[in-house]
mmCIF file of C-alpha atoms in Angstrom:
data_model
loop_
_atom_site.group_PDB
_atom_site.id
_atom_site.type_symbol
_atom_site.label_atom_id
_atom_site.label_comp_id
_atom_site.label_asym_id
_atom_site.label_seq_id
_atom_site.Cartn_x
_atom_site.Cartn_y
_atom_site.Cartn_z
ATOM 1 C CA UNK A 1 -16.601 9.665 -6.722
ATOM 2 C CA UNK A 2 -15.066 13.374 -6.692
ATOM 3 C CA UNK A 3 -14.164 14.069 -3.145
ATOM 4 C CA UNK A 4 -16.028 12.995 0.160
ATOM 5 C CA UNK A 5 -15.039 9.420 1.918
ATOM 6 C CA UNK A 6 -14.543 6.022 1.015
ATOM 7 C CA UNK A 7 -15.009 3.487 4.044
ATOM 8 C CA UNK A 8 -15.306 -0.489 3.599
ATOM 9 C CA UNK A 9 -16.156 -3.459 6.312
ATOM 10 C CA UNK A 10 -18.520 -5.646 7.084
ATOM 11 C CA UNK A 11 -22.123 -4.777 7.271
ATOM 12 C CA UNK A 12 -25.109 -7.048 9.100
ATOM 13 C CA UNK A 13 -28.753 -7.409 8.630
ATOM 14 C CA UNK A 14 -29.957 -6.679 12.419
ATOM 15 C CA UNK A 15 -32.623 -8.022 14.036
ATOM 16 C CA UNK A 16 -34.100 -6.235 16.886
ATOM 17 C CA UNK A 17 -37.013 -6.941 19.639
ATOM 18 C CA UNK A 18 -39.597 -4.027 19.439
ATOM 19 C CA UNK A 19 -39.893 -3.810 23.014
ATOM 20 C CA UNK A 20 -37.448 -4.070 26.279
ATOM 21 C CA UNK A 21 -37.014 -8.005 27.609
ATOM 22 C CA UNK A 22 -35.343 -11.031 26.795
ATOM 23 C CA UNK A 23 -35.114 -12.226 23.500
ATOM 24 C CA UNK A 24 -36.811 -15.432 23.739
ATOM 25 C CA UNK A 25 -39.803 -13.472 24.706
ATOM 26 C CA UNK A 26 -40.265 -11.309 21.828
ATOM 27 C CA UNK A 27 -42.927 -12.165 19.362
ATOM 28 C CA UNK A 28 -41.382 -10.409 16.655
ATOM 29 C CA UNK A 29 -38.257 -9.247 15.640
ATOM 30 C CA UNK A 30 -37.304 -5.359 13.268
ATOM 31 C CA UNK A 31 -35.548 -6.158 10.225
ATOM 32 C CA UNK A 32 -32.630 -3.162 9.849
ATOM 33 C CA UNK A 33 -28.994 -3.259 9.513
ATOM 34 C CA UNK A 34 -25.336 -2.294 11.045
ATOM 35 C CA UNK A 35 -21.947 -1.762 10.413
ATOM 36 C CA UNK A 36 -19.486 0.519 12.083
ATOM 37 C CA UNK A 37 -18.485 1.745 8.270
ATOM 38 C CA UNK A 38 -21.221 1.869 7.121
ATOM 39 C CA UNK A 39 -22.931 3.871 9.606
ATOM 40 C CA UNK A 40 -19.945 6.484 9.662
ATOM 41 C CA UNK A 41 -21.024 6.668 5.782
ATOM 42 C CA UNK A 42 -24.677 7.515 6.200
ATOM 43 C CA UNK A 43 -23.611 10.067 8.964
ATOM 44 C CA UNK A 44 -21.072 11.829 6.294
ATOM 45 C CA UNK A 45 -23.732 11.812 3.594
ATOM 46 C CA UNK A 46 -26.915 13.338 6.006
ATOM 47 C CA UNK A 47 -24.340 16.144 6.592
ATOM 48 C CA UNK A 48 -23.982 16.857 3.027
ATOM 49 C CA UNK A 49 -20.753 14.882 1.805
ATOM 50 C CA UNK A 50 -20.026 12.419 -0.749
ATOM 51 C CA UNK A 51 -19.792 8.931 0.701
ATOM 52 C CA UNK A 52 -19.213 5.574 -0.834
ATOM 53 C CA UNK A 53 -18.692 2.248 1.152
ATOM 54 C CA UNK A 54 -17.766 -1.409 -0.393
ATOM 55 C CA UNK A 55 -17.743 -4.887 1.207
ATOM 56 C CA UNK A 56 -18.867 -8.096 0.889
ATOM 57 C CA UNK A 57 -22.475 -9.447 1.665
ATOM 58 C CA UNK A 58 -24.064 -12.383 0.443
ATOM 59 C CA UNK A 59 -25.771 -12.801 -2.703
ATOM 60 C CA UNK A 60 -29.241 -12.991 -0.739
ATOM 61 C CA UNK A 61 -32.170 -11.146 0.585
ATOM 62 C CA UNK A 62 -30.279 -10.173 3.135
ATOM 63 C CA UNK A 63 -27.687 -8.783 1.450
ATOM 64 C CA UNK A 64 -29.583 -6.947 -0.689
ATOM 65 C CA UNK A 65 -31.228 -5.174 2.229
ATOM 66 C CA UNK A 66 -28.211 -4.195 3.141
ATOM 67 C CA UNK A 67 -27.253 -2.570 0.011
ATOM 68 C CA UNK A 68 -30.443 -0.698 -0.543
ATOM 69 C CA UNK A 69 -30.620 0.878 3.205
ATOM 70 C CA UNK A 70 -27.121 2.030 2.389
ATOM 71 C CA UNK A 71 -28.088 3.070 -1.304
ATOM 72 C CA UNK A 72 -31.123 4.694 0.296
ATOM 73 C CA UNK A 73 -29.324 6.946 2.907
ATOM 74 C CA UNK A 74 -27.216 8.533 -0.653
ATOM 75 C CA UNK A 75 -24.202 6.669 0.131
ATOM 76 C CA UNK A 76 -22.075 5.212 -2.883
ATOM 77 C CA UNK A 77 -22.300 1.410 -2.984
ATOM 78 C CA UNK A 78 -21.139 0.387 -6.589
ATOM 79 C CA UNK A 79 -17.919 -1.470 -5.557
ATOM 80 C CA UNK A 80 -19.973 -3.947 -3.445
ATOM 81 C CA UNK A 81 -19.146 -7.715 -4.093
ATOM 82 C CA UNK A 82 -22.131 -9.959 -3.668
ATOM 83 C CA UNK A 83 -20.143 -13.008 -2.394
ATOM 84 C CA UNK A 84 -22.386 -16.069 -4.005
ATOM 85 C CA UNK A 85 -20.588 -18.572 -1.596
ATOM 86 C CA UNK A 86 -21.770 -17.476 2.533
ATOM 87 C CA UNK A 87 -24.870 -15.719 3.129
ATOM 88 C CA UNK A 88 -25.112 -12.363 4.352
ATOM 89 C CA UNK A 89 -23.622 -12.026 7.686
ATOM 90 C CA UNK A 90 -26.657 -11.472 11.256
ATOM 91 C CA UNK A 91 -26.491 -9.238 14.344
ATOM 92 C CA UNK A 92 -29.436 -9.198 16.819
ATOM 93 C CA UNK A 93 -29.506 -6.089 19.719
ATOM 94 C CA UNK A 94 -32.112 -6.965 22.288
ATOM 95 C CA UNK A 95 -32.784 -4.535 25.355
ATOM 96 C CA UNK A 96 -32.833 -6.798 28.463
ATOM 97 C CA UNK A 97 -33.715 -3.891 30.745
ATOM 98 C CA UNK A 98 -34.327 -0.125 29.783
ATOM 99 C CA UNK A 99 -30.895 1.651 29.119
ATOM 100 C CA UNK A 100 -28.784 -1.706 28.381
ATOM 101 C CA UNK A 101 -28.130 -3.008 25.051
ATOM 102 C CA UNK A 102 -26.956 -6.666 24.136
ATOM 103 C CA UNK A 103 -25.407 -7.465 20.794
ATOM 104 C CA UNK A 104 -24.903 -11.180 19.531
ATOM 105 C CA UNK A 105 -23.194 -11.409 16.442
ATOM 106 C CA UNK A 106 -23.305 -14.176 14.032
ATOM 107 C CA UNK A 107 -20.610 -13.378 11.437
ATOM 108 C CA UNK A 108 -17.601 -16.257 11.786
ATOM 109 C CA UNK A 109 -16.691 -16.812 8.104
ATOM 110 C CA UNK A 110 -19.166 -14.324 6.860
ATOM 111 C CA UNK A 111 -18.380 -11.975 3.634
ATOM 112 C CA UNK A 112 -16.387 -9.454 5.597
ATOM 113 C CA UNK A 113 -14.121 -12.522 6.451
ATOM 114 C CA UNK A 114 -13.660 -13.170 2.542
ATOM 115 C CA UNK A 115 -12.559 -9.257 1.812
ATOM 116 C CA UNK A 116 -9.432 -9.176 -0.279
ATOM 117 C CA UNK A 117 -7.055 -6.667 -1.614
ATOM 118 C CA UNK A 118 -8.615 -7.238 -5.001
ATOM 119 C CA UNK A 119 -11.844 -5.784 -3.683
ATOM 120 C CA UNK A 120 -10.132 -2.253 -3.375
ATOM 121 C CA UNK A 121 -11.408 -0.608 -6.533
ATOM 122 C CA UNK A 122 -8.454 2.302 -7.192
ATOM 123 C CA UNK A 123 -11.333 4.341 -9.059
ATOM 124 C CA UNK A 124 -13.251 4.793 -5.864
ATOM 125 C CA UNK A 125 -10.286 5.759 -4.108
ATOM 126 C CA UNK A 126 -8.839 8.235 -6.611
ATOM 127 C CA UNK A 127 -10.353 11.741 -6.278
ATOM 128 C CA UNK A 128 -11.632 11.240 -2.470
ATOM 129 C CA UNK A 129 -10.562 13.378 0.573
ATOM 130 C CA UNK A 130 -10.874 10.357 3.385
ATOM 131 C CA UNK A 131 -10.195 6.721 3.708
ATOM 132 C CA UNK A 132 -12.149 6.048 6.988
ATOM 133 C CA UNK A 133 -11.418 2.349 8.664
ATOM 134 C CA UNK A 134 -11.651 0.648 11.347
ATOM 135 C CA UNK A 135 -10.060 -1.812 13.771
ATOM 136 C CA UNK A 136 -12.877 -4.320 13.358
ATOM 137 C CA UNK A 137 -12.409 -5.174 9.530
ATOM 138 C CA UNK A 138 -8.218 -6.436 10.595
ATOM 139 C CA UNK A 139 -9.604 -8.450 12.840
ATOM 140 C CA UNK A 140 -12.264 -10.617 10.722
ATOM 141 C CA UNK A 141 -9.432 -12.961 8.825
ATOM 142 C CA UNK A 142 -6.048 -12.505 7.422
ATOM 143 C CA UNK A 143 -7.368 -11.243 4.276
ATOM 144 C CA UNK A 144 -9.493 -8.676 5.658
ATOM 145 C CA UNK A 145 -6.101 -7.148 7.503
ATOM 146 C CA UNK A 146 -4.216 -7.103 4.153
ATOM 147 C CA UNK A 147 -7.387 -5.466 2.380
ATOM 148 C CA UNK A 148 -7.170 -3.422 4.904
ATOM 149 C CA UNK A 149 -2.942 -2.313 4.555
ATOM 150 C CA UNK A 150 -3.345 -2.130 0.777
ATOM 151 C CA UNK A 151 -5.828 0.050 0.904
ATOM 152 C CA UNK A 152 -3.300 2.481 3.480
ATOM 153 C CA UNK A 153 -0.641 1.867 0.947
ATOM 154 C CA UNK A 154 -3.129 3.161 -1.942
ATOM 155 C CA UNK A 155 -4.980 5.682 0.109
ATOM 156 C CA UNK A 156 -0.906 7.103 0.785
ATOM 157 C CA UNK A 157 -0.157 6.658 -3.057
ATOM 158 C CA UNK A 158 -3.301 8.587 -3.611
ATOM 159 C CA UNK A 159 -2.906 11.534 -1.776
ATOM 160 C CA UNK A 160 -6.015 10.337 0.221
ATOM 161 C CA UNK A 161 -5.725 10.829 4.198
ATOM 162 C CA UNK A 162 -5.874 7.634 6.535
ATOM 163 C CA UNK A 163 -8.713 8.223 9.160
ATOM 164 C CA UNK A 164 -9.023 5.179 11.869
ATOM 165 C CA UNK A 165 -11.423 4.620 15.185
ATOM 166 C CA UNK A 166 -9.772 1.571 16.993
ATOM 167 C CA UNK A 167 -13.146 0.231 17.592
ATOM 168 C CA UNK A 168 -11.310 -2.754 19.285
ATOM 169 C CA UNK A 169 -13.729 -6.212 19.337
ATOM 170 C CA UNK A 170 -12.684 -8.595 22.601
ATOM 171 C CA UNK A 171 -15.004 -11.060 21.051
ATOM 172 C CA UNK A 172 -13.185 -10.886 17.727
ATOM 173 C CA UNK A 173 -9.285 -11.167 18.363
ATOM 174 C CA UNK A 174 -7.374 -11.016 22.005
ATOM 175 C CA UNK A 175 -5.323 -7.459 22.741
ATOM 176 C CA UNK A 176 -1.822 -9.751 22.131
ATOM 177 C CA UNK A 177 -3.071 -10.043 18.800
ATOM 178 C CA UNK A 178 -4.630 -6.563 17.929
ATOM 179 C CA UNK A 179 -2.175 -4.856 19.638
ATOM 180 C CA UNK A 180 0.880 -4.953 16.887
ATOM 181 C CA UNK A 181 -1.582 -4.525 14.069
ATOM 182 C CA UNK A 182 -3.659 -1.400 15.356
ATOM 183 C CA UNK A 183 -0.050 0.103 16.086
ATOM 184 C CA UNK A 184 0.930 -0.073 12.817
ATOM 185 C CA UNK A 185 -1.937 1.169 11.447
ATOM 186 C CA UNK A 186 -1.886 4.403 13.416
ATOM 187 C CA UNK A 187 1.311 4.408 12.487
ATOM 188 C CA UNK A 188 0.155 5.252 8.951
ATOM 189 C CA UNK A 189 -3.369 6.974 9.397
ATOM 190 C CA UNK A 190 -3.795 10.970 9.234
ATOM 191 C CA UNK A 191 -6.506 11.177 11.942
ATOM 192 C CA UNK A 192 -7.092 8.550 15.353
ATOM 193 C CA UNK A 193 -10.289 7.970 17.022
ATOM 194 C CA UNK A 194 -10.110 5.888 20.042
ATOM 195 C CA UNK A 195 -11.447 5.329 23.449
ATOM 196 C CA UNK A 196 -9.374 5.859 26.419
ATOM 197 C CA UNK A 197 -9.335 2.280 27.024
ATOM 198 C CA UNK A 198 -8.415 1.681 23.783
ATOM 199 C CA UNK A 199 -5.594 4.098 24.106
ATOM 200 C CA UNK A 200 -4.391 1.722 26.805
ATOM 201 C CA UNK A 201 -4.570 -1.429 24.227
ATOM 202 C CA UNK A 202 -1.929 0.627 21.817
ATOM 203 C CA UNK A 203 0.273 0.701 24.894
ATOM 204 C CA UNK A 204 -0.696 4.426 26.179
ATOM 205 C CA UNK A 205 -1.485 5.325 29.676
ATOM 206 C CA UNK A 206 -2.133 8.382 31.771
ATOM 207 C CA UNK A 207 -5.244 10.957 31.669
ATOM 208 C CA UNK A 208 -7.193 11.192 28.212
ATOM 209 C CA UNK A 209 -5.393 14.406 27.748
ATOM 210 C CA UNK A 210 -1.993 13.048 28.110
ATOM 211 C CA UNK A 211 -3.256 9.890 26.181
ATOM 212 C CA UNK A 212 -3.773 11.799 22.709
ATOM 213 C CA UNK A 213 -0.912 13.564 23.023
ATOM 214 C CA UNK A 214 1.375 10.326 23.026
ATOM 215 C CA UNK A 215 -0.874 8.795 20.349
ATOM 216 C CA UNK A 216 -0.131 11.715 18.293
ATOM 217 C CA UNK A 217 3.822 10.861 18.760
ATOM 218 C CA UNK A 218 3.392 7.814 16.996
ATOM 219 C CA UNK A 219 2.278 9.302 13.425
ATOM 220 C CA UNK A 220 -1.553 10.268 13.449
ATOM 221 C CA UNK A 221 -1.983 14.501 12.812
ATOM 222 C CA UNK A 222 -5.063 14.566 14.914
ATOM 223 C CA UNK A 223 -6.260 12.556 17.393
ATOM 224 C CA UNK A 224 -9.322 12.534 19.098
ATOM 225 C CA UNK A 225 -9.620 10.615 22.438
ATOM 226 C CA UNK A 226 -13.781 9.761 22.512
ATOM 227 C CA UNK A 227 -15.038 9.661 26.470
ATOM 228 C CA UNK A 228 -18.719 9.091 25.602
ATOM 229 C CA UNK A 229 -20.829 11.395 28.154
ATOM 230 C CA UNK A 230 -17.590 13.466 29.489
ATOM 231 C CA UNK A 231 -16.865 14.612 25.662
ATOM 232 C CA UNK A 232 -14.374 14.299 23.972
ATOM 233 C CA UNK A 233 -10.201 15.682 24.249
ATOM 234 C CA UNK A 234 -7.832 15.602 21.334
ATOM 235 C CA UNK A 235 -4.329 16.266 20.154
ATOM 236 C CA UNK A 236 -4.641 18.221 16.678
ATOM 237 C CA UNK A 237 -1.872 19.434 14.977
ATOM 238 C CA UNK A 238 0.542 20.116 18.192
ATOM 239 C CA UNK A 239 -2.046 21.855 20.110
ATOM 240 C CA UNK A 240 -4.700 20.216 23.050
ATOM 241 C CA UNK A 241 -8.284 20.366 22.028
ATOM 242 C CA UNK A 242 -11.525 19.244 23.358
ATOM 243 C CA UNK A 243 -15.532 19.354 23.918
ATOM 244 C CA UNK A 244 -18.184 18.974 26.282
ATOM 245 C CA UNK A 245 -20.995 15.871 25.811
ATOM 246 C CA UNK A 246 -24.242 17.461 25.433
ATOM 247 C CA UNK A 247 -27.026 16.917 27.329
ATOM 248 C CA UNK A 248 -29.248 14.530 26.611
ATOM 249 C CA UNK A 249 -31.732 11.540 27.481
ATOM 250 C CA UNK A 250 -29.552 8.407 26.097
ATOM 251 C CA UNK A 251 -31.772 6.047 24.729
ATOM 252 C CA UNK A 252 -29.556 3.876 22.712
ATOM 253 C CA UNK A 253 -25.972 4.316 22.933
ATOM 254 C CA UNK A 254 -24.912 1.832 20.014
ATOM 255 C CA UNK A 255 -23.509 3.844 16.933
ATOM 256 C CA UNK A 256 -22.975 6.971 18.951
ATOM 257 C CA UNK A 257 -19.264 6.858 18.504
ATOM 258 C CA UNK A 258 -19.628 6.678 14.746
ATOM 259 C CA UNK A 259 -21.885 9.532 14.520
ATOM 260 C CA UNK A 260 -19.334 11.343 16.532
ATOM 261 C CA UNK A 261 -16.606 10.098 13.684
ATOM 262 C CA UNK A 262 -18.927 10.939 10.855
ATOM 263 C CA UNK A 263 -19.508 14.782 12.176
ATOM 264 C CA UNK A 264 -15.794 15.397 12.948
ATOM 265 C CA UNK A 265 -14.676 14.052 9.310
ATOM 266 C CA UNK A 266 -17.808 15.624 7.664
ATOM 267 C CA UNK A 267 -16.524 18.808 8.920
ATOM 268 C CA UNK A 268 -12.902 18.334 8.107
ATOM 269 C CA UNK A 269 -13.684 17.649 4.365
ATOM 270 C CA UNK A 270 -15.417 21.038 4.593
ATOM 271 C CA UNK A 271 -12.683 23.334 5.998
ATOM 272 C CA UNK A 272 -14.079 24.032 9.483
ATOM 273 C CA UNK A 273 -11.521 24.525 11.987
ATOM 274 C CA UNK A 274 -11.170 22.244 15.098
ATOM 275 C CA UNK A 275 -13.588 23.449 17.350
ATOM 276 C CA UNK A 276 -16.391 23.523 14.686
ATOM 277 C CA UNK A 277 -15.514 19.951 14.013
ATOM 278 C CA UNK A 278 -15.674 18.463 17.729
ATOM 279 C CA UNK A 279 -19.313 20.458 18.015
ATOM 280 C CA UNK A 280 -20.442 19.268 15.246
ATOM 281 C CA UNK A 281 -19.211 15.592 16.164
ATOM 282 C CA UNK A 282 -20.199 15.979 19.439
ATOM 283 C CA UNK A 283 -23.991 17.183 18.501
ATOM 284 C CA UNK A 284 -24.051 14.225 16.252
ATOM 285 C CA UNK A 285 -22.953 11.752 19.223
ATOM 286 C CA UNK A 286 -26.034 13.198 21.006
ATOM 287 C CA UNK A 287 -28.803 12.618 18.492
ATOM 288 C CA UNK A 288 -27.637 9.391 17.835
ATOM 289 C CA UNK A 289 -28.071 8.106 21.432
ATOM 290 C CA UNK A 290 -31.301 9.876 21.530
ATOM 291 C CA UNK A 291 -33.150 7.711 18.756
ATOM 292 C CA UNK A 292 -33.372 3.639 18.772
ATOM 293 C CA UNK A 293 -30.766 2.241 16.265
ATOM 294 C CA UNK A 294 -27.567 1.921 15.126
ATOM 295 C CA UNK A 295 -27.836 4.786 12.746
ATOM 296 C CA UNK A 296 -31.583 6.060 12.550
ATOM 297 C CA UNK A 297 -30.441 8.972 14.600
ATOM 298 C CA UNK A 298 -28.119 10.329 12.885
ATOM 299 C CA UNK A 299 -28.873 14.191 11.870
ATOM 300 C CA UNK A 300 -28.874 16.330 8.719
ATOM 301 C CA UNK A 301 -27.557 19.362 8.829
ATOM 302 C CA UNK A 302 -30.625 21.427 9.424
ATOM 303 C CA UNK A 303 -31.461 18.982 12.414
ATOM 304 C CA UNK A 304 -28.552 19.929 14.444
ATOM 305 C CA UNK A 305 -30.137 22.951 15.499
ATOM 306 C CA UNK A 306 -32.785 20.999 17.168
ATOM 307 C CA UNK A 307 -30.631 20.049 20.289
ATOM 308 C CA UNK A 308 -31.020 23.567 21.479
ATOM 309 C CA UNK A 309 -34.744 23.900 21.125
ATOM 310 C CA UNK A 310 -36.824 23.504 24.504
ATOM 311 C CA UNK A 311 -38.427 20.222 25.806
ATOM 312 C CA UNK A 312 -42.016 20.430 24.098
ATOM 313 C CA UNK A 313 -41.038 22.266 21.105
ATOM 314 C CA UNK A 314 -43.754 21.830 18.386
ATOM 315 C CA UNK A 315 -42.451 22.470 14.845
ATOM 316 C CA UNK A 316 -45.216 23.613 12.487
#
C-alpha cells in the first residue's frame, strides 16, 4: 500500500438485539462486527484514504465475516492471519433502556491475544503515512504489547508517524499495569488521542486544556484531548487548539471516538491544517452517534455536508 494508514488489533463478530431491552428477551440477535482499529480504518477509507488493517481471527465463519465487512468498506486486509487454533473472538451490545449501551465481550485467549511481532508484515508498513494503534491491543497478552513496540520501532525505522488513542479497557488490565506501558508508548507516537480521564491514567491532571499541553511534554507532536459532547481541545505543534461538538440527537455513542480519530488522521494525510482537521473529526464524531453501530455511521466525504441541512430535508 502507497500511502494512507496501517492499523492492527483485534476485531469481533457482534451480536446485537434489534430492539431496546434485556438481552434474554430478544428473539433474535444482528450479526455485524467491531474493533476499535478496524473501525478507525473504514472511517479513513469512506473519506477517501488508503487503509489497510491486519490481525488475527479465527479460521471460521466468523472470522471470515469479519474480513469481508472490512474488505467490503475498501480497507486493505491482505496481512490477516487466520489463526486455525481459537475461533474468532464475540462481542454482544444490547440497549437495556433507550440511550444506554452495554457491551459484553467474550475474547480471553482469542486471536488478538495470539498477535506476534512476526505478524507485522514490513511491506504494509513501508510506503504508508500513519501507524494508528491503540491501548487495547497492549493489553490483550504479552505478545500483543511486543507486536505492538515492534511495530513503533518499525513504523520509526520507516519514516511512518506513530498515531495512538489510549482507549484504556478497566475490564482488560488494572491502571498499575497500563499505566507504564501507555507512557511509553506516547513516549514514541507522533499524534495522542485520549480522554480526559485517560489523561489522568498517564499521570496528568488539571483542565483538558492544561492536560494536552503536558501530554505534549512527554513526546507526542499533537495531541488531541477528546471530551465527547463538549468537543474536543488539543496541543498541536506548540500552539492550543480546539472544537465545538456538534449538535446532534445521539443515538449510539459506541465508535464515536474512532470516527473522531479517523476524520482528524484522514485529514492530516491530506494536508489540511488543524482546524480543518478537528471539523472534520468532529463532524465525523457526530454522524457516528447519530446511526446504530459501531461503524455504520461513519460518513463519506460528500455526506458531511448533510449535518447542516434542516430537520426534514428530502434529497431527490
Amino acid at each position: 500500500m502507497t500511502g494512507g494508514l496501517v492499523t492492527f488489533g483485534e476485531t469481533m463478530a457482534l451480536f446485537t438485539p434489534p430492539t431496546v431491552g434485556r438481552l434474554r428477551h430478544a428473539g433474535s440477535l444482528m450479526l455485524g462486527i467491531g474493533g476499535a482499529e478496524s473501525n478507525v480504518a473504514i472511517g479513513v477509507a469512506r473519506l477517501g484514504l488508503p487503509a489497510a488493517w491486519f490481525g488475527r481471527v479465527g479460521a471460521d465463519e466468523l472470522g471470515e465475516t469479519v474480513l469481508t465487512r472490512i474488505r467490503g468498506e475498501g480497507v486493505d486486509v491482505d496481512a490477516a492471519v487466520r489463526d486455525s487454533e481459537v475461533p474468532t473472538s464475540l462481542m454482544i451490545k444490547e440497549r437495556p433502556q433507550p440511550g444506554i449501551a452495554r457491551v459484553t465481550y467474550y475474547r480471553q485467549d482469542g486471536p488478538g491475544a495470539r498477535l506476534r511481532p512476526s505478524d507485522v508484515d514490513e511491506s504494509v508498513l513501508r510506503g504508508a503515512q500513519i501507524l494508528h494503534l491503540t491501548g487495547i491491543t497492549p493489553a490483550l497478552s504479552d505478545s500483543a504489547c511486543e507486536t505492538v513496540r515492534a511495530s513503533v520501532e518499525l513504523a520509526r525505522t520507516l519514516g511512518v508517524l506513530v498515531s495512538l488513542d489510549v482507549n484504556y479497557r478497566a475490564a482488560l488490565w488494572p491502571a498499575e499495569r497500563a499505566t507504564p506501558v501507555l507512557r511509553e508508548l506516547v513516549r514514541y507516537c507522533d499524534v495522542l488521542f485520549a480522554g480526559d480521564d485517560e489523561a489522568e491514567l498517564l499521570g496528568v491532571t488539571g483542565a483538558p486544556e492544561v492536560q494536552a499541553r503536558r501530554l505534549a511534554g512527554l513526546g507526542p507532536r499533537e495531541v488531541v484531548i477528546k471530551l465527547g459532547a463538549r468537543g474536543a481541545v488539543g496541543w498541536v505543534d506548540g500552539a492550543p487548539v480546539a472544537v465545538d461538538a456538534l449538535p446532534v440527537e445521539a443515538i449510539d455513542a459506541v465508535g464515536a471516538g474512532d470516527a473522531f480519530v479517523a476524520g482528524y488522521l484522514a485529514e492530516l494525510m491530506s494536508g489540511e491544517p488543524v482546524t480543518e482537521r478537528l471539523a472534520t473529526a468532529a463532524a465525523c464524531g457526530a454522524c457516528a452517534v447519530s446511526v446504530p453501530g459501531d461503524w455504520e455511521g461513519f460518513p463519506h466525504r460528500d455526506e458531511l455536508s448533510l449535518l447542516t441541512s434542516r430537520h426534514g430535508t428530502v434529497i431527490r
